Coordinates of C-alpha atoms and ligand atoms in Angstrom, one line a residue:
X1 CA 0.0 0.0 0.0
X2 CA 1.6 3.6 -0.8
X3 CA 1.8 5.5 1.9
X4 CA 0.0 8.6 2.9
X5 CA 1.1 11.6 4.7
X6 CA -0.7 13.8 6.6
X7 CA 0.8 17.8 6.5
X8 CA -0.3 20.8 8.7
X9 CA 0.1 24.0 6.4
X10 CA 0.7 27.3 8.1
X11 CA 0.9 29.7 5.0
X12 CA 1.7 32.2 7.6
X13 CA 1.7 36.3 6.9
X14 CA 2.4 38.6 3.8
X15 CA 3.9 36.3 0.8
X16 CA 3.7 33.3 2.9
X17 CA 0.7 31.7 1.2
X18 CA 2.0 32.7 -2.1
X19 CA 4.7 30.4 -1.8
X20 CA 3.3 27.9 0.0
X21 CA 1.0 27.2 -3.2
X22 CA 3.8 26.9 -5.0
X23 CA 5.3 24.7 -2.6
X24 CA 2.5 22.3 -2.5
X25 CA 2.3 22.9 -6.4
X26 CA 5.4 20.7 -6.5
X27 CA 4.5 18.6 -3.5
X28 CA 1.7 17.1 -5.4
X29 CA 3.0 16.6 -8.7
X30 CA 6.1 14.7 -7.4
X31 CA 3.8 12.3 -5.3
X32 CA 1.8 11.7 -8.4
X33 CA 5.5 10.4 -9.3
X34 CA 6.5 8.3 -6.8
X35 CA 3.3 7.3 -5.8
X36 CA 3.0 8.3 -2.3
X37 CA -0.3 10.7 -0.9
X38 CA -0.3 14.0 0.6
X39 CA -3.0 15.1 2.7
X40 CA -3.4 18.9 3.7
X41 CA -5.1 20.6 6.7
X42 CA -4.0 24.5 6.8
X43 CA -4.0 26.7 9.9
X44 CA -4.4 30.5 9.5
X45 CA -2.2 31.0 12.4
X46 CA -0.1 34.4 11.6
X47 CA -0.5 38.3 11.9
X48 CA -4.1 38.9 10.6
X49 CA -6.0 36.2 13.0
X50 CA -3.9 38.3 15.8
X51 CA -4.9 41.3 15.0
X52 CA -8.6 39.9 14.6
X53 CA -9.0 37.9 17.4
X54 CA -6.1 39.1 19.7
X55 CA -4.3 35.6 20.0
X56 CA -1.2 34.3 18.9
X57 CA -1.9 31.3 18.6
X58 CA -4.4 28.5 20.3
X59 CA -3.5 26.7 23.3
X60 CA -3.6 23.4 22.0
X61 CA -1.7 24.0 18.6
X62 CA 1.6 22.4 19.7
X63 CA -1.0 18.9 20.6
X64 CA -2.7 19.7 17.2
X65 CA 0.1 19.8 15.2
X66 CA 1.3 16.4 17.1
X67 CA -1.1 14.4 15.0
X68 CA 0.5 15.6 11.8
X69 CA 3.5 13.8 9.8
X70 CA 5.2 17.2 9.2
X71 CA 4.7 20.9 9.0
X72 CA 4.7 23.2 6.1
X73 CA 5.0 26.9 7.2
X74 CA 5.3 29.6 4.8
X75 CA 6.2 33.1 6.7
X76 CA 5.4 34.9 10.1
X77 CA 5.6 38.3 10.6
X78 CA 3.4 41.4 10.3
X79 CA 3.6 45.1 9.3
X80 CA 0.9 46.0 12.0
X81 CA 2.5 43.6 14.6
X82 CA 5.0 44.8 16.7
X83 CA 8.5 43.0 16.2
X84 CA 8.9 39.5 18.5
X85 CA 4.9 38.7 19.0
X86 CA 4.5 36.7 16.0
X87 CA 8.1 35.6 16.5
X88 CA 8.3 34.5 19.7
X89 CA 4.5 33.4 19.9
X90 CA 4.1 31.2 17.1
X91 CA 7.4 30.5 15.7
X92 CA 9.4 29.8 18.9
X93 CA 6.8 28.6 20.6
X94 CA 6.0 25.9 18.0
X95 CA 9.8 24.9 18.1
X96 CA 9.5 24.5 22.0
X97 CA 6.1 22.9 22.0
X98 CA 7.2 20.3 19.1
X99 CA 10.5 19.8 20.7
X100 CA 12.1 21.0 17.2
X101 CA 15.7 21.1 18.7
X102 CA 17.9 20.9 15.7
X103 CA 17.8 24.1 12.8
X104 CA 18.7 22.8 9.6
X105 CA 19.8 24.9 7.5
X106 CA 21.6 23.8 4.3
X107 CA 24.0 26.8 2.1
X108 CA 23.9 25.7 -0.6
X109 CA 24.6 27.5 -4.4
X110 CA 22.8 26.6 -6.7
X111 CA 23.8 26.5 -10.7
X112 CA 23.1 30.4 -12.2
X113 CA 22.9 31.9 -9.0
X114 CA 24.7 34.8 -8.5
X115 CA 26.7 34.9 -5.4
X116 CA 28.3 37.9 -3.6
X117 CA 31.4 36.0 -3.3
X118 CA 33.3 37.1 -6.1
X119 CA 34.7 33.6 -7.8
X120 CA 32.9 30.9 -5.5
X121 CA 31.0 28.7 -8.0
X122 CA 28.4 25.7 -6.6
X123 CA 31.4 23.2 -6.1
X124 CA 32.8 25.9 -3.2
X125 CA 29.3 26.5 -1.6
X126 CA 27.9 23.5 -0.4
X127 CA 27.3 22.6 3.1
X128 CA 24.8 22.4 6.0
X129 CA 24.6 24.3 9.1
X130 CA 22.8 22.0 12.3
X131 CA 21.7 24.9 14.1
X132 CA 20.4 24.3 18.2
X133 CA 17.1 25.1 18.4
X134 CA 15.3 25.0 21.5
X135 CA 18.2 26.0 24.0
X136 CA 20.9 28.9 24.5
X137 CA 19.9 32.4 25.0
X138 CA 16.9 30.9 23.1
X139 CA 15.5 29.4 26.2
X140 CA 14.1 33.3 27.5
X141 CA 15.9 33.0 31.3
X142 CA 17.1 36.2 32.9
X143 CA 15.5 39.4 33.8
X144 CA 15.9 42.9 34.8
X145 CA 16.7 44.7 38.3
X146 CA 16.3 48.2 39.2
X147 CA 14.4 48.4 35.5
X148 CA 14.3 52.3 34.4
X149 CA 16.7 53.3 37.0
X150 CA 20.4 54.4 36.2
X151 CA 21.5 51.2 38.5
X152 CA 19.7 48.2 36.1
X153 CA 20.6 45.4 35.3
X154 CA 19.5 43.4 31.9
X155 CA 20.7 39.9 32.6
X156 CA 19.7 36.8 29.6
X157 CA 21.6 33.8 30.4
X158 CA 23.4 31.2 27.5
X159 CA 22.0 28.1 29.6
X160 CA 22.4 24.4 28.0
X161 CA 22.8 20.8 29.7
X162 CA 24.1 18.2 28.5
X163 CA 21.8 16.1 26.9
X164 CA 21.0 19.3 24.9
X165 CA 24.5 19.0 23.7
X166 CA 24.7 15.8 22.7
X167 CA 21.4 15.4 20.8
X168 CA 22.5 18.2 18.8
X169 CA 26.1 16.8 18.2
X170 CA 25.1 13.6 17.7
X171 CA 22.3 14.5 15.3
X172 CA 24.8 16.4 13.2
X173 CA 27.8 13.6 13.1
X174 CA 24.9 11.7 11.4
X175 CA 24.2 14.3 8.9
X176 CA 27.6 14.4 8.0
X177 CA 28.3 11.0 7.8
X178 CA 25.0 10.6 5.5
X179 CA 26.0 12.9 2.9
X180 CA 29.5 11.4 2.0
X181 CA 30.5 7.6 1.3
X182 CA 33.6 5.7 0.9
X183 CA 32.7 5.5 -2.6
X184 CA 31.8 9.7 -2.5
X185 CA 33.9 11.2 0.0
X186 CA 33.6 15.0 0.9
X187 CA 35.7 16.2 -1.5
X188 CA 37.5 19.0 1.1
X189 CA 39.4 15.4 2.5
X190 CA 43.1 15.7 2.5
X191 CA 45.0 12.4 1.1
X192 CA 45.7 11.8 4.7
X193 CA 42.3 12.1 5.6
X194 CA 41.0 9.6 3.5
X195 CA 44.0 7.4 4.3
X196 CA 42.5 8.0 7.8
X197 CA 39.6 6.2 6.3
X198 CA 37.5 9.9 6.8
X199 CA 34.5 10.2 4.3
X200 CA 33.1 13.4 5.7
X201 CA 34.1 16.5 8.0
X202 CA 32.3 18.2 11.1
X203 CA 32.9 21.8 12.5
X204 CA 32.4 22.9 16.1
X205 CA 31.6 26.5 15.9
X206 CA 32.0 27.8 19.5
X207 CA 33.6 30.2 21.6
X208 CA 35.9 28.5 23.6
X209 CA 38.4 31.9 24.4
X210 CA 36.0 33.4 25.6
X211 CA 32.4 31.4 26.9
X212 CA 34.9 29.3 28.7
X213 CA 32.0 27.4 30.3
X214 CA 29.3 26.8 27.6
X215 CA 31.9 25.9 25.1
X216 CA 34.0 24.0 27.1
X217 CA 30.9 21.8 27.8
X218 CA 30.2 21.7 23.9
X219 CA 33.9 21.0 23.0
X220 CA 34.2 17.6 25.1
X221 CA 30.8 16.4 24.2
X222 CA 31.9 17.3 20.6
X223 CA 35.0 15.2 21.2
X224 CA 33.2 12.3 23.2
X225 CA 30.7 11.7 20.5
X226 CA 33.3 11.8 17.9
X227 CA 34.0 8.7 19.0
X228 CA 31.5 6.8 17.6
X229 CA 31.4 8.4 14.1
X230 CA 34.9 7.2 13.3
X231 CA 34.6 8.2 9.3
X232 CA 33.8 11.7 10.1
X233 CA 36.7 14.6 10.7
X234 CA 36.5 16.6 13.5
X235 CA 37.7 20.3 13.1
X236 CA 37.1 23.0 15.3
X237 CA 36.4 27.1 14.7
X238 CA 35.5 30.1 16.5
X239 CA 32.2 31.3 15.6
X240 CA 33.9 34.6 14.6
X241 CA 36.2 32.9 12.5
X242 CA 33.8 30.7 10.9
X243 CA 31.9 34.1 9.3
X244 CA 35.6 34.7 8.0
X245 CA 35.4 31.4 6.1
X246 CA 32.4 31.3 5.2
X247 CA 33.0 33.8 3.1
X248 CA 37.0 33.9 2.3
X249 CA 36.9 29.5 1.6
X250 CA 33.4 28.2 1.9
X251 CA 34.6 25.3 0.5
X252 CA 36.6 24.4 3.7
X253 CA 32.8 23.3 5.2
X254 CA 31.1 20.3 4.8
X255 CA 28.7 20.2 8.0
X256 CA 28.7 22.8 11.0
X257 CA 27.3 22.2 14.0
X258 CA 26.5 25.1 16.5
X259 CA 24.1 26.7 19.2
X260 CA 21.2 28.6 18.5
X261 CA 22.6 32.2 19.3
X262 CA 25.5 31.3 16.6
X263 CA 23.7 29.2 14.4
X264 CA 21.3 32.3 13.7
X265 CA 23.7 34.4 13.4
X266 CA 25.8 32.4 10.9
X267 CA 22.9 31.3 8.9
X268 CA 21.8 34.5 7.7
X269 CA 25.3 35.4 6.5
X270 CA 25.0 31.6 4.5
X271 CA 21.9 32.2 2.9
X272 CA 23.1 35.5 1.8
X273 CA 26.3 33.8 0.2
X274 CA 23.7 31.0 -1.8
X275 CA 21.8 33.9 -3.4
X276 CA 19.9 35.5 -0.9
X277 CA 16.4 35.1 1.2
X278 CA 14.6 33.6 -1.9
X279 CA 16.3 30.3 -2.1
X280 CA 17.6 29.5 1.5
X281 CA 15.4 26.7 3.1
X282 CA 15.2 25.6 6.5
X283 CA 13.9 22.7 8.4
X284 CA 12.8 22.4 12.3
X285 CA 13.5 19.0 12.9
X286 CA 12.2 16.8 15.9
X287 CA 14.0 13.1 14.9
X288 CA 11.7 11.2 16.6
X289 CA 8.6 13.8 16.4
X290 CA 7.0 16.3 14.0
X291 CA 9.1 18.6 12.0
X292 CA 8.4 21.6 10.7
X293 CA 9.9 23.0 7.2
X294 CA 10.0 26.9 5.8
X295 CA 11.4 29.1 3.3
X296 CA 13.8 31.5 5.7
X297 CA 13.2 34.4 4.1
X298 CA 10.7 36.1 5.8
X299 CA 7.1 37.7 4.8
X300 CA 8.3 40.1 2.4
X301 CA 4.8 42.6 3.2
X302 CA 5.8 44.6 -0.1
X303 CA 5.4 42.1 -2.2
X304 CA 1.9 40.2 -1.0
X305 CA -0.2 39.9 -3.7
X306 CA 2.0 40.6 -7.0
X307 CA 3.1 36.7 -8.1
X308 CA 6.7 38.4 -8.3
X309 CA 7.8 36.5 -4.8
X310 CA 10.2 33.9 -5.8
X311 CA 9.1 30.3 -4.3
X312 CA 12.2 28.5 -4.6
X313 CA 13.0 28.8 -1.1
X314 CA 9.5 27.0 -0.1
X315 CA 10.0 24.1 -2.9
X316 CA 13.7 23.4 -1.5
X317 CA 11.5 23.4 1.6
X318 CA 9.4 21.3 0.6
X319 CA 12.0 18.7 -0.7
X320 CA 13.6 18.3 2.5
X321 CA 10.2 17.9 4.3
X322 CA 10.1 14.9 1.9
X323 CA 13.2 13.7 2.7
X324 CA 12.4 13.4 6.5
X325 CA 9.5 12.2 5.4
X326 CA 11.7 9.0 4.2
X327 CA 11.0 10.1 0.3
X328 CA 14.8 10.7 -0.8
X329 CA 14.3 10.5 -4.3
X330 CA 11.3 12.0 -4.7
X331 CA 13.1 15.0 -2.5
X332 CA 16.5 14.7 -4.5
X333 CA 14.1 15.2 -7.9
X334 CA 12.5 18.6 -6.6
X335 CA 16.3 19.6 -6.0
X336 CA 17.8 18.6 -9.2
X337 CA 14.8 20.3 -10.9
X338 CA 15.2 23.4 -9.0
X339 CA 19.4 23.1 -10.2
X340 CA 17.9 23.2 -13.7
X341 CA 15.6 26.4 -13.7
X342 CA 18.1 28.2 -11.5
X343 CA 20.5 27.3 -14.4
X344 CA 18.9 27.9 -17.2
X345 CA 15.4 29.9 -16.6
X346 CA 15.5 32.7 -14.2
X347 CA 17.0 35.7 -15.0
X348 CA 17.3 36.3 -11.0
X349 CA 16.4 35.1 -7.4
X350 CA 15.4 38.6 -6.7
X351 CA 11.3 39.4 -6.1
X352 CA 10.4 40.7 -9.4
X353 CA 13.3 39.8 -11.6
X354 CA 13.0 36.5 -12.4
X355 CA 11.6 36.7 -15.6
X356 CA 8.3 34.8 -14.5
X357 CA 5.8 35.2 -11.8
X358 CA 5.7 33.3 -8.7
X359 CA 3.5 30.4 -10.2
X360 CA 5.3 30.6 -13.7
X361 CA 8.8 29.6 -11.7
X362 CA 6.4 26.5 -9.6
X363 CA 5.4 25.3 -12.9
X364 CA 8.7 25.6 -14.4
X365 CA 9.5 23.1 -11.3
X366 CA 6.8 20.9 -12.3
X367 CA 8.0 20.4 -15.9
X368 CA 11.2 19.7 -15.0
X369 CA 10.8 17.4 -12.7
Ligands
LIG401 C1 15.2 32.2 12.3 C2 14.6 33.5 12.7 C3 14.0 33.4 14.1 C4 15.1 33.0 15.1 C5 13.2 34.6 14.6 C6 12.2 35.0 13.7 C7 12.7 34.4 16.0 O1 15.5 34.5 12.6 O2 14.4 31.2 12.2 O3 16.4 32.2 12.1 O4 15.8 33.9 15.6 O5 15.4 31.8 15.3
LIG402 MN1 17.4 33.9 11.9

């Protein structure tokens, strides 16, 4: 029997339900392909039900959304919302609530994308960030004393244990080892390295100079864990380094592994080096629970409305949601297809100059597919 999959879509705010429809555009036609079912419930959860009804979001969405396979979100945020409501009550809160404690972000350059990095071509940028996502200075604890006075005190505290640590690690020592083989090792691998029998390489990106605690506790779990990933190098970089590299020699990355704090940080400044906001996609992922998928880029309020959004960024999306799903090929098809109209159709990744509308570039997707 084919299997069926059950999806809660959250189109979101502003462009988000633009490209969702283009997401789900693709979703559909590549399970007509493989033969597997997709069955939709969407959720107007986003800005305009809050500023109708004056909640975020419904007390029992985390326990609604449990009964789903995956999630599909397309944007939150709001022109008439003040900044960090939508954010923190919807997005974050989801993350919490679905125990979403890994960010995964992939930089990756597509073919006819134009980078800002003068001379990197797709064979340089190609690797995946595995983001914390439910801990750090994520988790909200600290406070204020003496608030208003000349004397406060603004206090937000970096707070992990260590089975935070190690799911995270762990989870991204098997991302790296699943993307090389023997027979396809990462191809940064010295001569050594590969006489070392390595097949792929894993970055700490810390802080160790200076957050001598935090790091130090993600360093030796880094280190212990290692252990039982013996094909995968281990290498090790500041976090203020690591922006360095990413954009001097991206090609020195293969999988990076960080805390939320950083992994924010440095995952902005990747999607920025594979063509901006309109191609990066992201993934919350819960291994052993409900995941949630989205285009990073934002609403983009400007644009609502004008089919000039591109939706790249929610079909990569999408593919990966297929791939947790346990549909590799089907998700590998969506990417290869989206390589070929990067290639050879759009004129840019930029709203408005792409040379087609938002659903003109979804069924370009489809055809190529
Ligand atoms: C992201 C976003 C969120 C974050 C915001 C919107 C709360 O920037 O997904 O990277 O900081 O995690
Ligand atoms: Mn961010």
């Amino acid at each position: 029997m084919s299997k069926n999959y059950k999806i809660a879509v959250l189109p979101g705010d502003g462009t988000g339900p633009e490209v969702v429809a283009e997401g789900i555009k693709v979703l559909n036609a590549t399970a007509e392909k493989y033969g597997f079912g997709l069955t939709y419930e969407y959720f107007d959860w986003g800005g305009d039900r809050y500023l109708e009804t004056g909640n975020v979001l419904p007390d029992d969405a985390g326990e609604t959304l449990k009964k789903f396979d995956a999630v599909f979100l397309g944007a939150i945020g709001h022109p008439d919302v003040k900044p960090g409501i939508l954010e923190k009550g919807i997005l974050l809160k989801l993350r919490f609530d679905l125990d979403q404690y890994i960010n995964l972000r992939p930089v990756k350059l597509y073919p006819g994308v134009e980078t800002p990095i003068a001379g990197k071509t797709p064979a340089d940028i190609d690797y995946v960030v595995v983001r914390e996502n439910t801990g750090g200075l994520y988790t909200g604890i600290g406070g204020f004393t003496m608030k208003g006075t000349q004397d406060e005190v603004a206090v937000q505290s970096m707070v992990y244990n260590r089975k935070q640590v190690e799911r995270c690690i762990r989870f991204a020592f098997e991302q790296a080892e699943k993307r090389h083989s023997k027979e396809f090792p990462w191809k940064g691998l010295s001569e050594q390295d590969i006489a070392e029998d390595k097949y792929s390489q894993l970055t700490l990106c810390g802080k160790t100079n200076v957050l001598t605690y935090v790091f130090d506790l993600w360093e030796r779990v880094f280190y212990e864990v290692a252990e039982d990933f013996p094909h995968v190098k281990t290498d090790y970089c500041h976090v203020d380094a690591t922006c360095m590299w990413m954009v001097k020699n991206p090609e020195w990355f293969d999988v990076i592994v960080t805390c939320n704090m950083f992994g924010d940080i440095i995952t902005d400044l990747g999607a920025m080096t594979q063509g901006g906001m309109g191609i990066a996609a992201g993934g919350n992922v819960n291994p052993n629970g409900v995941s949630m998928f989205e285009p990073i880029g934002g609403s983009a309020p400007k644009y609502t409305g004008q089919g000039v959004i591109n939706p790249l960024a929610a079909v990569s999306a999408g593919a990966m949601m297929l791939d947790f799903l346990g549909e590799a090929d089907a998700a590998k098809d969506i990417e290869a297809s989206v390589a070929v109209i990067t290639g050879d159709k759009l004129d840019s990744m930029a709203a408005g100059r792409m040379g087609y509308s938002t659903s003109e570039v979804g069924d370009l997707v489809v055809e190529n597919l």
